[in-house]
Tab-separated table of C-alpha atoms and ligand atoms in Angstrom:
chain	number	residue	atom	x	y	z
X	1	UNK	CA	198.560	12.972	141.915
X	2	UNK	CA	201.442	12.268	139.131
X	3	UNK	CA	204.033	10.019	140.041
X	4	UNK	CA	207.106	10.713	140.125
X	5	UNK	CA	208.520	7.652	138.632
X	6	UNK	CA	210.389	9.172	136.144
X	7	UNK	CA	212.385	10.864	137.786
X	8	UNK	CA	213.909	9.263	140.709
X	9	UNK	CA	215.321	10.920	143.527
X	10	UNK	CA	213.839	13.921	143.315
X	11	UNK	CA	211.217	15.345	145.515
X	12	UNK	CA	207.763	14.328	144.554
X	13	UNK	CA	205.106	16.327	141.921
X	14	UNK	CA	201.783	16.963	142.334
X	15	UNK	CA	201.486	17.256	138.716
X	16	UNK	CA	200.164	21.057	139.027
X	17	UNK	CA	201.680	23.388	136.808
X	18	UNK	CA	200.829	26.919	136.376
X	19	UNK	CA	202.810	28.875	133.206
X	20	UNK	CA	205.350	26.428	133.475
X	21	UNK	CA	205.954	26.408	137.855
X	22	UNK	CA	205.573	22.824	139.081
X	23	UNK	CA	203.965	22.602	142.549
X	24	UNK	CA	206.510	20.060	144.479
X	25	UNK	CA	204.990	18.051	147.388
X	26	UNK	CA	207.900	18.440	150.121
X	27	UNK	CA	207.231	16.559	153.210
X	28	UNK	CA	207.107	18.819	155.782
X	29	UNK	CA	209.737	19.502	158.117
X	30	UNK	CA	210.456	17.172	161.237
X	31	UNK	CA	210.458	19.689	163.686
X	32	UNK	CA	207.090	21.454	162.704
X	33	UNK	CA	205.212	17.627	162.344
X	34	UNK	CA	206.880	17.352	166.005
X	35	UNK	CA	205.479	20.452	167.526
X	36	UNK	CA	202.025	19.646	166.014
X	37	UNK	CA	201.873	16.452	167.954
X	38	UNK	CA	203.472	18.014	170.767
X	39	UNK	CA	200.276	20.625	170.414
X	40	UNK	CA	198.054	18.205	170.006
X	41	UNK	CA	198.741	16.110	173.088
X	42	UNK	CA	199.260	19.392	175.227
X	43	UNK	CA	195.771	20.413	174.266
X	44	UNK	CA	194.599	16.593	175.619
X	45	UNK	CA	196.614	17.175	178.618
X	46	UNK	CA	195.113	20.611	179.367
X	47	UNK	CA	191.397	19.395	178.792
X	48	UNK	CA	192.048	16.427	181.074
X	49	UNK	CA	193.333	19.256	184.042
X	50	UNK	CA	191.520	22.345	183.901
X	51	UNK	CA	187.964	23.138	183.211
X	52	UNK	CA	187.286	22.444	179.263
X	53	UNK	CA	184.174	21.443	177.916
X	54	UNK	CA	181.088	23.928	179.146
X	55	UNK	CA	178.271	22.494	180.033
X	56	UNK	CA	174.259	23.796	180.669
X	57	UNK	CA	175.225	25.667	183.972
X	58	UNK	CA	178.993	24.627	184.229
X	59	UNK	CA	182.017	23.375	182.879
X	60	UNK	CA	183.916	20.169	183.108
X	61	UNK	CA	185.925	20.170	186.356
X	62	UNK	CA	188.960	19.141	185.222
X	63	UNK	CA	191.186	16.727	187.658
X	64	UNK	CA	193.207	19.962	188.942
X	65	UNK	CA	189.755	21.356	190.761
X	66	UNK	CA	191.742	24.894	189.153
X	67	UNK	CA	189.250	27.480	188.579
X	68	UNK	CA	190.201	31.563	188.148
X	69	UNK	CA	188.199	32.329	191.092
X	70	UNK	CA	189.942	30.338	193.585
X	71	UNK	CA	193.801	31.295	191.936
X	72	UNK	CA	192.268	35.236	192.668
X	73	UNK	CA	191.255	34.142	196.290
X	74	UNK	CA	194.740	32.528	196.550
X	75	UNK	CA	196.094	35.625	195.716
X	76	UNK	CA	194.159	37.902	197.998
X	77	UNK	CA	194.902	35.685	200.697
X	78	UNK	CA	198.742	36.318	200.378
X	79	UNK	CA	198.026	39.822	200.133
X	80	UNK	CA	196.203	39.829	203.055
X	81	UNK	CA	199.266	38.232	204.872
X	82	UNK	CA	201.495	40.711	204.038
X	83	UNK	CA	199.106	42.795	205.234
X	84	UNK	CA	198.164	41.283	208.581
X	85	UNK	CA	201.117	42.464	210.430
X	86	UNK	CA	200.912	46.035	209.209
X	87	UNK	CA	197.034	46.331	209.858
X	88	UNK	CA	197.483	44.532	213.673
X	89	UNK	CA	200.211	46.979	214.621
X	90	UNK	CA	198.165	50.330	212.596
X	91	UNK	CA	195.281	49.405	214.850
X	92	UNK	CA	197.125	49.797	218.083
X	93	UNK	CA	198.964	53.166	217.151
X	94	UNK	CA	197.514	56.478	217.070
X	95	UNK	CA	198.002	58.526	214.471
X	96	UNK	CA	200.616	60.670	216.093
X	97	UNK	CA	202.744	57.236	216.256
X	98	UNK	CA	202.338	56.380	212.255
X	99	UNK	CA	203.398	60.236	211.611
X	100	UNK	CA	206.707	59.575	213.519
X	101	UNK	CA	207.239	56.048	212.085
X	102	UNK	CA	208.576	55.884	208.679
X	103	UNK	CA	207.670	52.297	207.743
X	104	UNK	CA	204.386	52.374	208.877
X	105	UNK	CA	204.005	55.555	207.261
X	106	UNK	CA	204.752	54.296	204.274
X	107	UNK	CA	202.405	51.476	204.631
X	108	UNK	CA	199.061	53.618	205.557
X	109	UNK	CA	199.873	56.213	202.804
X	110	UNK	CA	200.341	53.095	200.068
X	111	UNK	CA	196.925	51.661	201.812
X	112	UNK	CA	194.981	55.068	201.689
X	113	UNK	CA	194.974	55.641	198.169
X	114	UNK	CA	192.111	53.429	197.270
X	115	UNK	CA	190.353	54.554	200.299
X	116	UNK	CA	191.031	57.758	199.260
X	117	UNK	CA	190.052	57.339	195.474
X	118	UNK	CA	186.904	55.422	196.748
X	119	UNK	CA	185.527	57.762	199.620
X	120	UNK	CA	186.981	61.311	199.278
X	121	UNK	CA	187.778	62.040	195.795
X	122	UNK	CA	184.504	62.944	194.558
X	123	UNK	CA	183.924	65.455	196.901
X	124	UNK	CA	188.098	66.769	197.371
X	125	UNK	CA	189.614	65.851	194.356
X	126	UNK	CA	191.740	63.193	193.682
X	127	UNK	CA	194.885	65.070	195.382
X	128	UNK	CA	193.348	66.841	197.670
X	129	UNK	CA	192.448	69.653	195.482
X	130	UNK	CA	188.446	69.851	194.428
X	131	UNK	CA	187.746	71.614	191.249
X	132	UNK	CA	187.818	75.017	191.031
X	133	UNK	CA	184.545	76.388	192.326
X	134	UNK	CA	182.993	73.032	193.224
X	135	UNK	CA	182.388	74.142	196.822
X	136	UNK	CA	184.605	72.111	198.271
X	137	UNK	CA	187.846	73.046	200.902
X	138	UNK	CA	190.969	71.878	199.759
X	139	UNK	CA	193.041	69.529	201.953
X	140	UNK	CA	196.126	70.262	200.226
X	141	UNK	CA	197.009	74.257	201.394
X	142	UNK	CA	197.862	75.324	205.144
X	143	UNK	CA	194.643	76.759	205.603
X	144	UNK	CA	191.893	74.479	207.673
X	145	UNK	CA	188.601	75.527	208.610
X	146	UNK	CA	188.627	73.190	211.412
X	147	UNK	CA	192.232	72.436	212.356
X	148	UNK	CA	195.147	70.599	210.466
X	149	UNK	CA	196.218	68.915	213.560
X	150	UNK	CA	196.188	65.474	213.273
X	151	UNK	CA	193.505	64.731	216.197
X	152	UNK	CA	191.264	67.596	214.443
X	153	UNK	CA	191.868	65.898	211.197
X	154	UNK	CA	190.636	63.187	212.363
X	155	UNK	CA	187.782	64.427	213.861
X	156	UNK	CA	186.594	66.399	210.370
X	157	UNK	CA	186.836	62.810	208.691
X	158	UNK	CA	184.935	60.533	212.023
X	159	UNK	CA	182.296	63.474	212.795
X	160	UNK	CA	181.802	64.919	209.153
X	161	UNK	CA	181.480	68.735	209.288
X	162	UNK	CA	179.063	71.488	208.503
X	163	UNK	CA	180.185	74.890	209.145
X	164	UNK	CA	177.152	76.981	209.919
X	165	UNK	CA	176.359	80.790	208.833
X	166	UNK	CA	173.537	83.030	209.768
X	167	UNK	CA	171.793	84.804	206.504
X	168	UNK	CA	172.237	88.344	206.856
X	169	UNK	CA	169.663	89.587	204.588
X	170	UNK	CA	167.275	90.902	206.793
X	171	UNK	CA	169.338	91.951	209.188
X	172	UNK	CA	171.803	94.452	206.856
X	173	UNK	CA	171.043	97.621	205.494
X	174	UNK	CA	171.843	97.090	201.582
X	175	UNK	CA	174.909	99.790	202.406
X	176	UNK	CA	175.966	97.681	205.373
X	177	UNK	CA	176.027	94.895	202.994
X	178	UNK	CA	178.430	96.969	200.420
X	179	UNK	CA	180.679	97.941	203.345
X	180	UNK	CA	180.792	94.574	204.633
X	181	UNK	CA	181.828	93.085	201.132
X	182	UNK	CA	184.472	95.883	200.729
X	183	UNK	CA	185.822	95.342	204.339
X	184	UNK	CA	186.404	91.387	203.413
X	185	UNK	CA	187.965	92.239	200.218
X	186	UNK	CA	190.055	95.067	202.033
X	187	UNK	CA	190.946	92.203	204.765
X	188	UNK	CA	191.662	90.075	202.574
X	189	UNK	CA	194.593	92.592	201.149
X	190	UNK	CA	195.703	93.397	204.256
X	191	UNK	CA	194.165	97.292	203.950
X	192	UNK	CA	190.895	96.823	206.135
X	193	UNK	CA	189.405	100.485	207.420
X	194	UNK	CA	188.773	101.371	210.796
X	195	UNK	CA	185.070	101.919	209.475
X	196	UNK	CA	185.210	98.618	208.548
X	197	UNK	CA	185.909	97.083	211.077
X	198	UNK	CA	183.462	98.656	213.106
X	199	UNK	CA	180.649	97.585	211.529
X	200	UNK	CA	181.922	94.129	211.361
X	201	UNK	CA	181.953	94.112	215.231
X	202	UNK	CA	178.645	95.705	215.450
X	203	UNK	CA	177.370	93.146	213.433
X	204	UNK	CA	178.099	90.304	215.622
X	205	UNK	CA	180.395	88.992	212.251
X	206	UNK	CA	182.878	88.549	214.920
X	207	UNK	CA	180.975	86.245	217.464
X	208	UNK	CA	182.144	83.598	214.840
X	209	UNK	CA	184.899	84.898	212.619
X	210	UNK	CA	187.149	86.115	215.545
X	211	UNK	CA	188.362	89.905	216.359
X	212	UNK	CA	191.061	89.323	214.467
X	213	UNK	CA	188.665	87.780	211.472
X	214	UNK	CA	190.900	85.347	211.106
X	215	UNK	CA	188.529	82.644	211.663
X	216	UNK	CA	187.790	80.613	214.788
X	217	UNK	CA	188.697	76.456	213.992
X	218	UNK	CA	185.958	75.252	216.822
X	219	UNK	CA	183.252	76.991	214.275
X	220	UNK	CA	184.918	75.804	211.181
X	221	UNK	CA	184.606	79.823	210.047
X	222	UNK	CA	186.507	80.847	207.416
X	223	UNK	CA	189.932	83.167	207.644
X	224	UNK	CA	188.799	86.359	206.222
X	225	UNK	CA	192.124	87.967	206.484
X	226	UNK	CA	194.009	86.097	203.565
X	227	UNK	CA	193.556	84.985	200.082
X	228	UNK	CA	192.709	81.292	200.289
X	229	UNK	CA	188.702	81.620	199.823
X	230	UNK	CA	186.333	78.760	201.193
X	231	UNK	CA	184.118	80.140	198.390
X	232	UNK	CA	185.648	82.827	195.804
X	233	UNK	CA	186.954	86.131	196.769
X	234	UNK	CA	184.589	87.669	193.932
X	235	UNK	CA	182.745	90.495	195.489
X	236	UNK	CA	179.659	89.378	193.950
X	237	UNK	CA	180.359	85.821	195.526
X	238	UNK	CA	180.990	87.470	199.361
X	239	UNK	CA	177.865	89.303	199.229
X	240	UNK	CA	175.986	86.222	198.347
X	241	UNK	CA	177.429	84.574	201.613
X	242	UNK	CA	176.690	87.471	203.667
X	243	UNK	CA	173.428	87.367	202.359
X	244	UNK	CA	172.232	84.186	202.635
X	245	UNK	CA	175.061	82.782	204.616
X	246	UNK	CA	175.944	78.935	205.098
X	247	UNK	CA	174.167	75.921	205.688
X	248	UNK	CA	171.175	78.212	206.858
X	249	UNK	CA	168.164	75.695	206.785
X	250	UNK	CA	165.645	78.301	206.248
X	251	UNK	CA	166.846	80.261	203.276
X	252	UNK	CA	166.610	78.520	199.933
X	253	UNK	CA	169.608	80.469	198.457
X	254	UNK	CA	172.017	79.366	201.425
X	255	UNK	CA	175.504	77.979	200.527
X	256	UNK	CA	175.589	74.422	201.224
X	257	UNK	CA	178.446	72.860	202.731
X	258	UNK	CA	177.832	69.571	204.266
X	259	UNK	CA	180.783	66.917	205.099
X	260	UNK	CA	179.748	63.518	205.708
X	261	UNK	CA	180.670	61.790	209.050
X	262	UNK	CA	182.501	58.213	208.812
X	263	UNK	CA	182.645	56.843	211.489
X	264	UNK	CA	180.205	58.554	214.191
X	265	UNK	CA	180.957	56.038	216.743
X	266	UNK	CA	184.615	57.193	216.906
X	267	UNK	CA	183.215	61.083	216.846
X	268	UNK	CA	181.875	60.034	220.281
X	269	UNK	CA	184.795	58.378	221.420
X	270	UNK	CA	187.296	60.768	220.179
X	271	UNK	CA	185.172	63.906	221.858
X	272	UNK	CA	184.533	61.602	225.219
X	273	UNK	CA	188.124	60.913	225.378
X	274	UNK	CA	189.114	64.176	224.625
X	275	UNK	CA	186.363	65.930	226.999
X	276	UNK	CA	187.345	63.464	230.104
X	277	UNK	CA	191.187	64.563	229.730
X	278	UNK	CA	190.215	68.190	229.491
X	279	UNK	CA	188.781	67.364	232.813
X	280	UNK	CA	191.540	65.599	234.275
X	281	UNK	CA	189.975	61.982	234.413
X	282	UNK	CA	191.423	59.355	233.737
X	283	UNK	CA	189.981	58.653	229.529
X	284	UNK	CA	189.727	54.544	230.526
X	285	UNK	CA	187.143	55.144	232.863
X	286	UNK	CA	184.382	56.420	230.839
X	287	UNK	CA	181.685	54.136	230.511
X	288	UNK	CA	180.911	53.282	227.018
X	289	UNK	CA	177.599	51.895	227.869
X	290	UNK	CA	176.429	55.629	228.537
X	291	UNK	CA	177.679	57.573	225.738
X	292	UNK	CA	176.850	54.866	222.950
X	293	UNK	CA	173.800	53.451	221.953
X	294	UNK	CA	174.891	51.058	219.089
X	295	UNK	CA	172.860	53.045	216.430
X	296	UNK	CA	176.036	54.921	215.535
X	297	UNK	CA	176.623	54.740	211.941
X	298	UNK	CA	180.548	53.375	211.207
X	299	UNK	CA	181.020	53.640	207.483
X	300	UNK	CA	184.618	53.357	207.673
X	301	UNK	CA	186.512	51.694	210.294
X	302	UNK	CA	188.867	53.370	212.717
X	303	UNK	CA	191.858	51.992	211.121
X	304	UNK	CA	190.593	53.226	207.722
X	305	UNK	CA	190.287	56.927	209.176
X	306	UNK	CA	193.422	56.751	210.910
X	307	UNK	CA	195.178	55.881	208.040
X	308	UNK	CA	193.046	58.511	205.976
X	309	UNK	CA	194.072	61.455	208.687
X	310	UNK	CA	197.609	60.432	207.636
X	311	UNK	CA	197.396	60.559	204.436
X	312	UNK	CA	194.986	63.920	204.357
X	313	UNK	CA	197.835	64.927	206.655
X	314	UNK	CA	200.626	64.873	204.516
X	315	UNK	CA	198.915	66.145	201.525
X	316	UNK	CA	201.578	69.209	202.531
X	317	UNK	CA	198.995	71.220	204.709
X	318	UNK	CA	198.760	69.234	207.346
X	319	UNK	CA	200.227	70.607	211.208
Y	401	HEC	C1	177.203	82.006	213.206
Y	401	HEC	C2	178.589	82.179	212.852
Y	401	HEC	C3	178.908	83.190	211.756
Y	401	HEC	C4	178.575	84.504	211.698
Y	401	HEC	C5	177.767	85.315	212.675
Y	401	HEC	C6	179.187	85.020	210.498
Y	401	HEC	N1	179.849	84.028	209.836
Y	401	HEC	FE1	180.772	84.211	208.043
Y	401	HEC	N2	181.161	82.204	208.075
Y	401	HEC	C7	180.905	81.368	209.120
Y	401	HEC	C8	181.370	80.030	208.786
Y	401	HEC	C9	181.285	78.814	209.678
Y	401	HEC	C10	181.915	80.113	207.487
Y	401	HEC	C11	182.555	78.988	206.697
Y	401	HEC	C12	181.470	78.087	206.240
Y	401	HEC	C13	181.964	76.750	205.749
Y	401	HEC	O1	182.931	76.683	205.011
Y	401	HEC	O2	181.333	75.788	206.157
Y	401	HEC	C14	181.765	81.502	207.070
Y	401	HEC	C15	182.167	81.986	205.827
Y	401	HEC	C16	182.171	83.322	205.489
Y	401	HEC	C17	182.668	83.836	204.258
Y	401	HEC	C18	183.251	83.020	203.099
Y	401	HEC	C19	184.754	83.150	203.111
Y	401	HEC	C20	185.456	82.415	202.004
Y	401	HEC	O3	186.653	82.136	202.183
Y	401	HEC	O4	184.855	82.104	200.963
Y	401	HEC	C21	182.536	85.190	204.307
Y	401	HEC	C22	182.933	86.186	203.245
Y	401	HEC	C23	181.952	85.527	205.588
Y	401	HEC	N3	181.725	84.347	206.286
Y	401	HEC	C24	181.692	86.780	206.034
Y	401	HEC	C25	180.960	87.072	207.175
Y	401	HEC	C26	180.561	88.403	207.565
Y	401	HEC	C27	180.937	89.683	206.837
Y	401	HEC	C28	179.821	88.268	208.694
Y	401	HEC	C29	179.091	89.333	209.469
Y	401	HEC	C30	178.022	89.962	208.755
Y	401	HEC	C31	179.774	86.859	209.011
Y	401	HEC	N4	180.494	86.177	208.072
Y	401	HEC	C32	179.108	86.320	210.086
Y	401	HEC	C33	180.281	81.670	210.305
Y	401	HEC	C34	179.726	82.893	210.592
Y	402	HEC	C1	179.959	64.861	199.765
Y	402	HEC	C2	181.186	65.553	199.627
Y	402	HEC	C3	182.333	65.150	200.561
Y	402	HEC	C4	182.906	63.919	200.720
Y	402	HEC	C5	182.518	62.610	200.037
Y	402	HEC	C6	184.003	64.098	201.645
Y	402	HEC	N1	184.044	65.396	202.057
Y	402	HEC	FE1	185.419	66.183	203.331
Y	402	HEC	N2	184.439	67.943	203.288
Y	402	HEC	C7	183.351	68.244	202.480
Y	402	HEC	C8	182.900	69.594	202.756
Y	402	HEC	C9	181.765	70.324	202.073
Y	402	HEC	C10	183.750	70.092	203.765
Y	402	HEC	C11	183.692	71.480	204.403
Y	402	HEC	C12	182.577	71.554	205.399
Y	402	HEC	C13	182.330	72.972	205.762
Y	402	HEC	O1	182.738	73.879	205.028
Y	402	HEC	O2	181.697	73.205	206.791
Y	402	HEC	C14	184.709	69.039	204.066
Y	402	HEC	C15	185.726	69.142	205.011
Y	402	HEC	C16	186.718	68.208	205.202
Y	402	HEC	C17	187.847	68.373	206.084
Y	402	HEC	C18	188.125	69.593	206.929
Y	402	HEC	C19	188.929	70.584	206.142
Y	402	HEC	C20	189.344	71.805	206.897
Y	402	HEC	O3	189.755	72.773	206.227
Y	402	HEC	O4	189.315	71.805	208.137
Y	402	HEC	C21	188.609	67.236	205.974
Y	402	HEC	C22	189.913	66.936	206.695
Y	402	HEC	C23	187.947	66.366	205.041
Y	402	HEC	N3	186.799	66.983	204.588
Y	402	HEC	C24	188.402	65.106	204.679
Y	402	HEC	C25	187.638	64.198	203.949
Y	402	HEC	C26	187.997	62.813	203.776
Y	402	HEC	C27	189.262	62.151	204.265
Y	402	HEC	C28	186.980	62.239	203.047
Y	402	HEC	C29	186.828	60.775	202.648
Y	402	HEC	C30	186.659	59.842	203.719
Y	402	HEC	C31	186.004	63.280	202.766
Y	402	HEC	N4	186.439	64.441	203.335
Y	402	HEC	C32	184.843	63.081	202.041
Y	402	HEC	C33	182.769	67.406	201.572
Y	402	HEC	C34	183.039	66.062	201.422
């Protein structure tokens, strides 16, 4: 290093020079020396607190005992505060009560959407509405195969469902079969025959569709009568039901339309309770003991499906 001797007062030389540019040596400037001991001591500081140095299975502790798990338990827990209050009062209300209560309508809708997301979606879509020709009902219109109440929501999600069909291949003359696909499409557009009709009463099509084909909820059978199609309104896609029908164990080609049950310990609960008003007793009485046998499978909880009926509900079909 050259020395700058020779001329006082100004700011040292390195003695580079490069086509006649001096390099200078500067000192550098108080404030950045001061925030590169501040750095240096914060890093001390930080390795004597939190976890620092890893080790063969671990790290070093650090004297704060901080680790990311416990700040994300910390976390939950608070969560789970809020939540407390909202859960406690949800599991005393039916779901008739949360409809008619704006806060805690709020709440269960906010709370379903991961349930939702985690549960449903797949099968229904992530609003409600499945893919187009995935086979699956769609929560969101005003048409229900088994009810849009909320107690027969409720049910479909507890109980699962599986509407059931007869194949009618070996029972239909091929030109039954044609008339039978016209009549749905004619049904369908409001312009069903006489003829028709009479040959879907003679073929028993109305022991589960209804007289007035518009479907009967207890069976889950589809409306026939309007354009909202379980399946497809394609001709070709009618006769295939007619043919091989729905859920019809024995025939290979059968539509398949299974819905998972939930929680089957509520099914029994909901249809005990529901069976002992229908018979004017008094719902507390039943006897648990008899009508459960603790093998009932409860892969959601009540709360969870009330909330879900709610927020199935309110998709914009619900009644
Ligand atoms: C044993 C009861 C039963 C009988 C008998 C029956 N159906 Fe069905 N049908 C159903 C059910 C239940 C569904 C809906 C299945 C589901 O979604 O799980 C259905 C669905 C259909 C569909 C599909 C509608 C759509 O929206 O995609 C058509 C078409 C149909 N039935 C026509 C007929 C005709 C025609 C007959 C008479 C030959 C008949 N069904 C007899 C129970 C029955
Ligand atoms: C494996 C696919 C699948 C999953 C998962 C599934 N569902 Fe379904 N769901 C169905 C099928 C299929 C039907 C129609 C059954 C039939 O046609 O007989 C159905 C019917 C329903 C119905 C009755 C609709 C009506 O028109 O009456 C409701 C309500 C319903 N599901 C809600 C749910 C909710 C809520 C969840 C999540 C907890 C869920 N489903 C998960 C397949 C599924």
């Amino acid at each position: 290093m050259a020395d700058n001797k020779n001329n006082p007062g100004q700011v040292e030389d390195t003695g580079h020079e490069w086509d006649g540019i001096r390099e200078l040596n500067n000192p550098c400037p108080r404030w950045w020396l001061n925030s590169l001991y501040l750095s240096g001591l914060l890093v001390i500081v930080y390795f004597v607190l939190y976890p620092s140095l890893p080790l063969v299975n671990e790290s070093t502790k650090g004297l704060l005992g901080w680790t990311m798990i416990n700040e994300y338990k910390e976390d939950l827990a608070k969560v789970e505060a809020k939540r407390a209050p909202f859960e406690d009062k949800l599991a005393s209300m039916t779901v008739e009560q949360i409809l008619a209560d704006q806060e805690m309508l709020n709440y269960a809708i906010g709370s379903s959407k991961v349930l939702y997301g985690d549960n449903c979606a797949a099968c229904h879509g992530t609003g409600g509405a499945p893919a187009a020709g995935a086979g699956y009902p769609n929560l969101t219109d005003d048409d229900w195969l088994f009810g849009g109440k909320p107690q027969e929501i409720m049910v479909s999600i507890a109980a699962g469902r599986q509407g059931m069909m007869t194949a009618h291949k070996d029972i239909l003359k091929p030109e039954e079969v044609d008339q039978l696909v016209q009549f749905v499409v004619d049904s369908s557009n409001g312009v069903a025959t006489e003829a028709g009709k009479a040959l879907y009463m003679a073929k028993g099509c109305f022991a589960c569709h209804g007289a007035d084909a518009k479907g009967v909820k207890a069976m889950g059978s589809a409306n026939l009568t309007d354009k909202i199609w379980r399946f497809s309104g394609e001709p070709e896609q009618i006769r295939h039901t007619i043919l091989h029908g729905v859920n019809h164990v024995s025939d290979p080609l059968t539509r398949v339309a299974v819905m998972p049950a939930w929680n089957e310990k509520l099914a029994i609960m909901l249809e005990a309770r529901a069976n002992a008003i229908a018979d004017g007793e008094d719902p507390n009485e039943i006897d648990w003991d008899d009508e459960l046998d603790g093998t009932e499978s409860e892969r959601l909880t009540e709360t969870e499906i009330k909330k879900l009926t709610v927020y199935v509900h309110q998709f914009g079909g619900g009644q």
